[in-house]
Structures are given as C-alpha cells and as structure tokens.
mmCIF file of C-alpha atoms (C1' of nucleotides) in Angstrom:
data_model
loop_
_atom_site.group_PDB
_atom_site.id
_atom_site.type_symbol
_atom_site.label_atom_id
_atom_site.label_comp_id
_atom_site.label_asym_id
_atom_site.label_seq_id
_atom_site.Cartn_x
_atom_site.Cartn_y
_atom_site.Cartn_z
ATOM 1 C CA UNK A 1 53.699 66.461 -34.477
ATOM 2 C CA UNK A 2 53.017 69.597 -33.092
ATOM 3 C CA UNK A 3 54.143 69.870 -29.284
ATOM 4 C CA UNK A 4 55.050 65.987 -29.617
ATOM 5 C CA UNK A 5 58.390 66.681 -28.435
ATOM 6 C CA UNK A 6 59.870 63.407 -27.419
ATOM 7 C CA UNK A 7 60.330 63.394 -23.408
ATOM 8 C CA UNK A 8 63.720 64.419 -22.399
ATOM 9 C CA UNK A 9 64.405 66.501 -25.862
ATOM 10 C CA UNK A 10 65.444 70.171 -24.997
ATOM 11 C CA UNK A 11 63.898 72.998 -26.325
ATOM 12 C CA UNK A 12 64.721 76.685 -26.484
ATOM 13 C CA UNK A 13 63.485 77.091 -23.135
ATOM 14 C CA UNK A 14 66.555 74.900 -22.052
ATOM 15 C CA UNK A 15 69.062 77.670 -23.602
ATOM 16 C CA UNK A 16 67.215 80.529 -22.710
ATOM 17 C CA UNK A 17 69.121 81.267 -19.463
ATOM 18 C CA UNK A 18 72.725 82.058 -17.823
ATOM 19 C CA UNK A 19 75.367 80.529 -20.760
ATOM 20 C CA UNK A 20 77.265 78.798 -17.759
ATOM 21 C CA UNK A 21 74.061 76.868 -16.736
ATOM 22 C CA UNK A 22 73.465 75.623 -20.112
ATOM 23 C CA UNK A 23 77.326 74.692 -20.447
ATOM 24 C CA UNK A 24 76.912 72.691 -17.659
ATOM 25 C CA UNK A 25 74.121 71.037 -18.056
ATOM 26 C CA UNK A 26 74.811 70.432 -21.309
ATOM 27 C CA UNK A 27 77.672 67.674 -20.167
ATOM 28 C CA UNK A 28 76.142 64.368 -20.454
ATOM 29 C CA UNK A 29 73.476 65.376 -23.143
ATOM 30 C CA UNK A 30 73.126 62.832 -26.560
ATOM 31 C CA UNK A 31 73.584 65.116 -29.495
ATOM 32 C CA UNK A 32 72.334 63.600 -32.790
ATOM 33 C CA UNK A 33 72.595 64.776 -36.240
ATOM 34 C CA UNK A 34 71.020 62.892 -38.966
ATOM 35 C CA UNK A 35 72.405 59.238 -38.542
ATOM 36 C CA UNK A 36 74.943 59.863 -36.204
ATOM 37 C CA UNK A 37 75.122 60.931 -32.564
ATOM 38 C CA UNK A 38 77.505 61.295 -29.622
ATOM 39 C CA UNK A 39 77.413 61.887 -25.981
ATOM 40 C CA UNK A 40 78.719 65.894 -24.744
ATOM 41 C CA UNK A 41 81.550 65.125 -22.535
ATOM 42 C CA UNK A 42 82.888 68.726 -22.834
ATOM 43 C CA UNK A 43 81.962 72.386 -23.757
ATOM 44 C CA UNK A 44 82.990 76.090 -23.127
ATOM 45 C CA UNK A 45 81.176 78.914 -22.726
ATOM 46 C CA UNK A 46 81.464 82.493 -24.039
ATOM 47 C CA UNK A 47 79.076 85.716 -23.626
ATOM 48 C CA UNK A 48 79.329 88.838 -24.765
ATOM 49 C CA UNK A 49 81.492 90.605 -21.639
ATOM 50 C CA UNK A 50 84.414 88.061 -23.157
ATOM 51 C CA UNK A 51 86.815 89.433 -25.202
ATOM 52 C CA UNK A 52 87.560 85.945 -26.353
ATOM 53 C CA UNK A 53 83.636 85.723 -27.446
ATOM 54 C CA UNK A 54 83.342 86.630 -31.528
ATOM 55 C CA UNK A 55 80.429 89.135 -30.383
ATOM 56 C CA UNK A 56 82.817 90.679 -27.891
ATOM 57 C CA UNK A 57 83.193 94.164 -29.645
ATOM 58 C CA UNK A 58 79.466 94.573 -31.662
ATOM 59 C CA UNK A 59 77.318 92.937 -34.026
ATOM 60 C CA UNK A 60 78.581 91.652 -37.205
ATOM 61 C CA UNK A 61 76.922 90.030 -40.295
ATOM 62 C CA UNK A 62 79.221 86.853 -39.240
ATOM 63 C CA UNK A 63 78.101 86.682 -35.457
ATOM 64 C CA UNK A 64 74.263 87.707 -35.821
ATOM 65 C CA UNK A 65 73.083 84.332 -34.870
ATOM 66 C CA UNK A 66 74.828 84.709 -31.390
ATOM 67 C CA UNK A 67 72.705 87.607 -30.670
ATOM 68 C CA UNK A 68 69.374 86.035 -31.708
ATOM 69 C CA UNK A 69 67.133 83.889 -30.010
ATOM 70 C CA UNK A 70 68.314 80.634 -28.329
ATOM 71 C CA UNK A 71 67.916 76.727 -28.745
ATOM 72 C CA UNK A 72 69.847 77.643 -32.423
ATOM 73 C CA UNK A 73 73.033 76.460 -33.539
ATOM 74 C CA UNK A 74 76.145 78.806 -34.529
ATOM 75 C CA UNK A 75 78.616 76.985 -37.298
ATOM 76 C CA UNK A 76 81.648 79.150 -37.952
ATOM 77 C CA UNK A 77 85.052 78.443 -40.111
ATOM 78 C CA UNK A 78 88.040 78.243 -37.945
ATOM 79 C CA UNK A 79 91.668 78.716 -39.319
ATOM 80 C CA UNK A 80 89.716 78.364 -43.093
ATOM 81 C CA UNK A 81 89.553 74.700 -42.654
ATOM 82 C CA UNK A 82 87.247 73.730 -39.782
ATOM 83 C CA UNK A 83 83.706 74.184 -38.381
ATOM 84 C CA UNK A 84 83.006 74.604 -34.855
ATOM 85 C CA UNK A 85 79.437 74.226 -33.361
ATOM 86 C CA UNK A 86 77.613 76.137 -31.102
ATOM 87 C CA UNK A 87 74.676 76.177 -29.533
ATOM 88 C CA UNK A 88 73.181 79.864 -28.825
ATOM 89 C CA UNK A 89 72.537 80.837 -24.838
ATOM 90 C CA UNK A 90 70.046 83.266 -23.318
ATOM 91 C CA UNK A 91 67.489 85.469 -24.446
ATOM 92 C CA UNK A 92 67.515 87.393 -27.852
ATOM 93 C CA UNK A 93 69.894 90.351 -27.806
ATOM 94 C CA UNK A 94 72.184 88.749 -25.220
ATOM 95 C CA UNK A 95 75.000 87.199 -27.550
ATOM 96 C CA UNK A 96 76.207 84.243 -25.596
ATOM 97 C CA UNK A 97 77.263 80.019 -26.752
ATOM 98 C CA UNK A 98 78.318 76.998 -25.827
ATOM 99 C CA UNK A 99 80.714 75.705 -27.789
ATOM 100 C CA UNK A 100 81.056 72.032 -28.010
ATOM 101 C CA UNK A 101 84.159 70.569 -27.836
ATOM 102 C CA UNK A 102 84.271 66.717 -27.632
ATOM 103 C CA UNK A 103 81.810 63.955 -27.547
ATOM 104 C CA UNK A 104 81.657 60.233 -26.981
ATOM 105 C CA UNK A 105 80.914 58.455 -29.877
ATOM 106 C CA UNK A 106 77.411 56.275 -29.761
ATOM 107 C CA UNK A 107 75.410 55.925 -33.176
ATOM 108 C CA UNK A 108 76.519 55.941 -36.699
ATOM 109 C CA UNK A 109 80.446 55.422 -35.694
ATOM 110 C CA UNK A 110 80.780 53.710 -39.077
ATOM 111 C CA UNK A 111 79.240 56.856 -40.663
ATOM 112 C CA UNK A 112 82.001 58.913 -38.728
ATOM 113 C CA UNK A 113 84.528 56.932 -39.852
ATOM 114 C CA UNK A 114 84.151 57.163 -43.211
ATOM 115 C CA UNK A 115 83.729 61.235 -42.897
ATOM 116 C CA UNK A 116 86.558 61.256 -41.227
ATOM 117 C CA UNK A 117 88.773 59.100 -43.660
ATOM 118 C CA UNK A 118 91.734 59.288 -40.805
ATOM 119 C CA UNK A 119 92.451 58.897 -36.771
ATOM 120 C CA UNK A 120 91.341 57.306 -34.008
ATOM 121 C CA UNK A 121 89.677 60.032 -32.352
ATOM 122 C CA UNK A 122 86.315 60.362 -33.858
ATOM 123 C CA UNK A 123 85.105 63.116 -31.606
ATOM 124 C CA UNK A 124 87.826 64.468 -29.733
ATOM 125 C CA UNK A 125 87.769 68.487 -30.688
ATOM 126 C CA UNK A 126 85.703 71.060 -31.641
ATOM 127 C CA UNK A 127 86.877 70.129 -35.378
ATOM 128 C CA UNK A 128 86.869 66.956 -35.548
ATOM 129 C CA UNK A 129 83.008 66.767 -34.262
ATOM 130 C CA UNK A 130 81.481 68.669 -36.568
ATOM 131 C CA UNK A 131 83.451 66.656 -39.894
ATOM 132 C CA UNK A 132 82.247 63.411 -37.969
ATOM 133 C CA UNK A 133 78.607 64.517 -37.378
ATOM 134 C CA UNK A 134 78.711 65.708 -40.836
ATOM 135 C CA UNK A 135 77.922 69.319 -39.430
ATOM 136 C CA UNK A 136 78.862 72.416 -41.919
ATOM 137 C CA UNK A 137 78.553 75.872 -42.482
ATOM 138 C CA UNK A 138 74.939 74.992 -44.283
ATOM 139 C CA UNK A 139 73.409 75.140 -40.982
ATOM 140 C CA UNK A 140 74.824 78.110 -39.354
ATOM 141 C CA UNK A 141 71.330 79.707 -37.552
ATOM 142 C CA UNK A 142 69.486 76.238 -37.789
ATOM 143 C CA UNK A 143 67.152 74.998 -34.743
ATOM 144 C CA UNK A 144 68.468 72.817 -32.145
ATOM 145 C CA UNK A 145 64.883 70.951 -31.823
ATOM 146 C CA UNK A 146 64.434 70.304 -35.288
ATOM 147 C CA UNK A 147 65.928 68.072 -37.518
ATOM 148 C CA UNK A 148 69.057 67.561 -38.078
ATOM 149 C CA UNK A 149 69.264 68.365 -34.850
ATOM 150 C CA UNK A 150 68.089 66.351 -31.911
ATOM 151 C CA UNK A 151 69.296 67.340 -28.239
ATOM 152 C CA UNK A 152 67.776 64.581 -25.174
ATOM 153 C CA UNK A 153 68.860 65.120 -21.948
ATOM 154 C CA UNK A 154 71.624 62.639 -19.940
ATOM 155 C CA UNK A 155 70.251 58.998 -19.856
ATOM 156 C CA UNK A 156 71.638 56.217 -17.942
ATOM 157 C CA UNK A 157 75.383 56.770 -17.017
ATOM 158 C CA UNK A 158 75.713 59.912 -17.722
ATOM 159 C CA UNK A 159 72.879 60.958 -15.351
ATOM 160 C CA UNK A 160 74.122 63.574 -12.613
ATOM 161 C CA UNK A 161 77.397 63.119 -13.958
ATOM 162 C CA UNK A 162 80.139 65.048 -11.821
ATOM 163 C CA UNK A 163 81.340 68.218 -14.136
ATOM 164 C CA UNK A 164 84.570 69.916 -13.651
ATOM 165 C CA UNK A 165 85.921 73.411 -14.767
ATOM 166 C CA UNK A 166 88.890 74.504 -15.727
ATOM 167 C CA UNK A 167 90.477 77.585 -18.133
ATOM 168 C CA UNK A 168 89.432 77.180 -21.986
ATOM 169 C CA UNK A 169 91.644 76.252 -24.708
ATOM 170 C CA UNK A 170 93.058 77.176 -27.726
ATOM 171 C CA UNK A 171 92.663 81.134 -27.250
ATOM 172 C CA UNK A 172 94.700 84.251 -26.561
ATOM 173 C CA UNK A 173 92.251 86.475 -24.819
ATOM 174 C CA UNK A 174 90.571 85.710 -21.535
ATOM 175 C CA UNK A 175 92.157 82.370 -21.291
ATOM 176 C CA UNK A 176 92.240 82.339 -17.531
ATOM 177 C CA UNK A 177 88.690 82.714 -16.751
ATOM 178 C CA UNK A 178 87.510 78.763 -15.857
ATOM 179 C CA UNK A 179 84.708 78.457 -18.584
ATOM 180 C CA UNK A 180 85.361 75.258 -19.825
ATOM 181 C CA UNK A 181 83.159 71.976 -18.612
ATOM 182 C CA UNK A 182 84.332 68.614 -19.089
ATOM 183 C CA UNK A 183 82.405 65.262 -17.484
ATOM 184 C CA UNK A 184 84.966 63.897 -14.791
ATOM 185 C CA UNK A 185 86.570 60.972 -15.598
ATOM 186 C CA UNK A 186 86.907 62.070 -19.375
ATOM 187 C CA UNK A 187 88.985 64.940 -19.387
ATOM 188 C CA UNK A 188 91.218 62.932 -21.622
ATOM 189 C CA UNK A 189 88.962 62.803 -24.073
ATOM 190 C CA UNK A 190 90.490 66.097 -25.906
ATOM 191 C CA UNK A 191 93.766 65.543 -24.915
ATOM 192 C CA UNK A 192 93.828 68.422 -23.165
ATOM 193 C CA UNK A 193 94.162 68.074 -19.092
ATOM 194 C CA UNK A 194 92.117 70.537 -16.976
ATOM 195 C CA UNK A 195 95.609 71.526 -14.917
ATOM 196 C "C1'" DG B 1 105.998 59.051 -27.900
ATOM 197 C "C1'" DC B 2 106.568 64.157 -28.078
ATOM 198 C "C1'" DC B 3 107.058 68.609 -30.332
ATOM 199 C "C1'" DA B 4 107.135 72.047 -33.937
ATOM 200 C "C1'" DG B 5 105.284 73.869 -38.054
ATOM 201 C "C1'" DG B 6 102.155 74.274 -41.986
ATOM 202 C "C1'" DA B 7 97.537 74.321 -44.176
ATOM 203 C "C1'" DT B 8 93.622 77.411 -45.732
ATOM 204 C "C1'" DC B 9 89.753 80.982 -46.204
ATOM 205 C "C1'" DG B 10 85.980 83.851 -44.324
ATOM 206 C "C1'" DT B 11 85.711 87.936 -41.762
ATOM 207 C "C1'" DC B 12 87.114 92.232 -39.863
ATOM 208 C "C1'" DT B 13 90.205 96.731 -39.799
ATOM 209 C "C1'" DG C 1 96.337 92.711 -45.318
ATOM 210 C "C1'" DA C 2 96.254 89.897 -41.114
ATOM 211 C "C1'" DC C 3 94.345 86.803 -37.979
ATOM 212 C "C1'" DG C 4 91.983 82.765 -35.852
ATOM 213 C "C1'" DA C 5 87.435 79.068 -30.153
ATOM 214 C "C1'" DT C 6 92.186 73.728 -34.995
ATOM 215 C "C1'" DC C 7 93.992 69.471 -36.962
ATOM 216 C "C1'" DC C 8 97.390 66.693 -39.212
ATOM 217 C "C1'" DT C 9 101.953 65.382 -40.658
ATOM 218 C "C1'" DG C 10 106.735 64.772 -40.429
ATOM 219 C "C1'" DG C 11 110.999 64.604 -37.954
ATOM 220 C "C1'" DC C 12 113.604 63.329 -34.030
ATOM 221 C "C1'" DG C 13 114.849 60.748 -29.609
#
DNA sequence: GCCAGGATCGTCT
DNA sequence: GACGATCCTGGCG
C-alpha cells in the first residue's frame, strides 16, 4: 500500500503552499468520507495575518492543529452545536486553512439523508457538511490522505472549472478581504450570493 | 417566500 | 462570564 496512492489523490504536498492556492484549487475536488462523498463547490481561506483566523492572536491548545503540518484536517465546534472542517495550508508553523463550505452531493446521499433527519440542502454550509459526511470533533488533527479521508482532484465537469471570489461570510472581523472561492455557476449553492 | 430570533457548549480573557 | 467561520423554526405578508 505503501506509496500506492491512487492517481489524482492529493497529498500533503498539495497543501503545503500559499492557503489561497490551495482554496482555489481545492474548488472542484471529490471529498469522501467513509461512504459518502461530495464535490467542493466552495471554500474560504484564513492565515494567520487574519484577525478573523482562530490562530490570529497566538497558539492555543484549541488551534494547534492549524499551526502543524499540512494535508490534516481541523474540526472545531461552532456556536456549541456545529462542526466546521478544515483542511490545514502551508508548511508547519505557518497557521493557515481552508475552510469548506458547501459541496455537491455525489455518493452515499441516502446516508446523508438519514444523518441529516431534515432539509433539502444536504451540503449547503459549513454545518450542514460535516453532520452529512458524518464528520465530528473525533477527527480534529486527522490526515487528509488517509482514511476517512480521501481527497482526488476535479474529474470530468468540474475540470478547470471557472472560480470566483468574493468577501467571506458569516464573520465580524476582516469580512471585506475577498477570500472566499465558490465554482461559477453554483454560487447558489449556500444561499449566499457573491455581491 | 422572507425575516428575526433562539439554541448550545467549548474555548479564551 | 461572554462570544462565535451556523442552522432551524416560527410568525407574518
């Protein structure tokens, strides 16, 4: 198994640059967990010089896996109810994540649904995502490349998809600065227009 | 269909 | 002791 990695699977070495770069390119990736698996059609970036970043301000016990090495995912609780997923950015000691905020549904919707219990939206917010891909705190600092986990880059239609930015949501710091990428075409698909 | 408000808990000051 | 990278529900037009 060793150095078997499946052609088109990213590794570390994918994450291990500029945080913006890996947002972007990120659009238009298949992220599977377990059974279930969805296509990124948006994410947002943060890095350390952001005051709306959680390492903005030092190292804490709670952010240490933003500051370690990349290719690794970040699980926080938000508002005490909901995960959000990351996926750490650039070398070790520069604390910087993409946060994933929507996909498009492709394997295991039946699994999603019953996770979710409620909605339409499988996939549509940071939230939602994680309940659907059955993502939890549990693997906070777990690898990207290893199971769970499985990252492949764009296939098919989503190959050289356009990518638009616009300001990031849900925040009160930094809110101007245009560090969220969505895939064209679905920036509907959080309900939240670019403009 | 749109908007306003509440839920809920780990982490930091 | 207060806040937050959110989601869901209920009420109203």
């Amino acid at each position: 198994m060793r150095g078997a990695a499946r052609r088109g699977v990213l590794g570390a070495d994918f994450f291990d640059r500029s945080v913006h770069d890996v947002a972007r390119e990120m659009i238009g990736c298949r992220l599977a967990v377990g059974s279930t698996a969805g296509v990124i059609v948006e994410t947002e970036a943060y890095d350390a010089t952001d005051p709306a970043c959680h390492a903005f301000g030092g190292l804490t016990t709670r952010n240490e896996v933003l500051f370690g090495p990349p290719g690794r995912a970040y699980v926080y609780l938000s508002y005490g109810i909901h995960s959000l997923l990351n996926a750490v950015a650039e070398p070790e000691g520069s604390a910087a994540a993409v946060l994933i905020r929507a996909l498009e549904p492709v394997e295991g919707i039946r699994v999603m649904r019953e996770r979710r219990g409620r909605g339409d939206e499988l996939c549509s917010g940071p939230g939602k995502l994680t309940e659907a891909l059955g993502v939890g705190l549990n693997l906070n600092g777990a690898e990207l490349a290893a199971p769970p986990f499985e990252i492949t880059a764009p296939e098919g239609d989503w190959t050289g998809v356009e990518v638009v930015a616009g300001p990031r949501i849900g925040i009160t710091k930094a809110v101007e600065l245009p560090w969220r990428y969505c895939a064209a075409g679905n920036e509907h698909v959080s309900r939240r227009p670019l403009l």
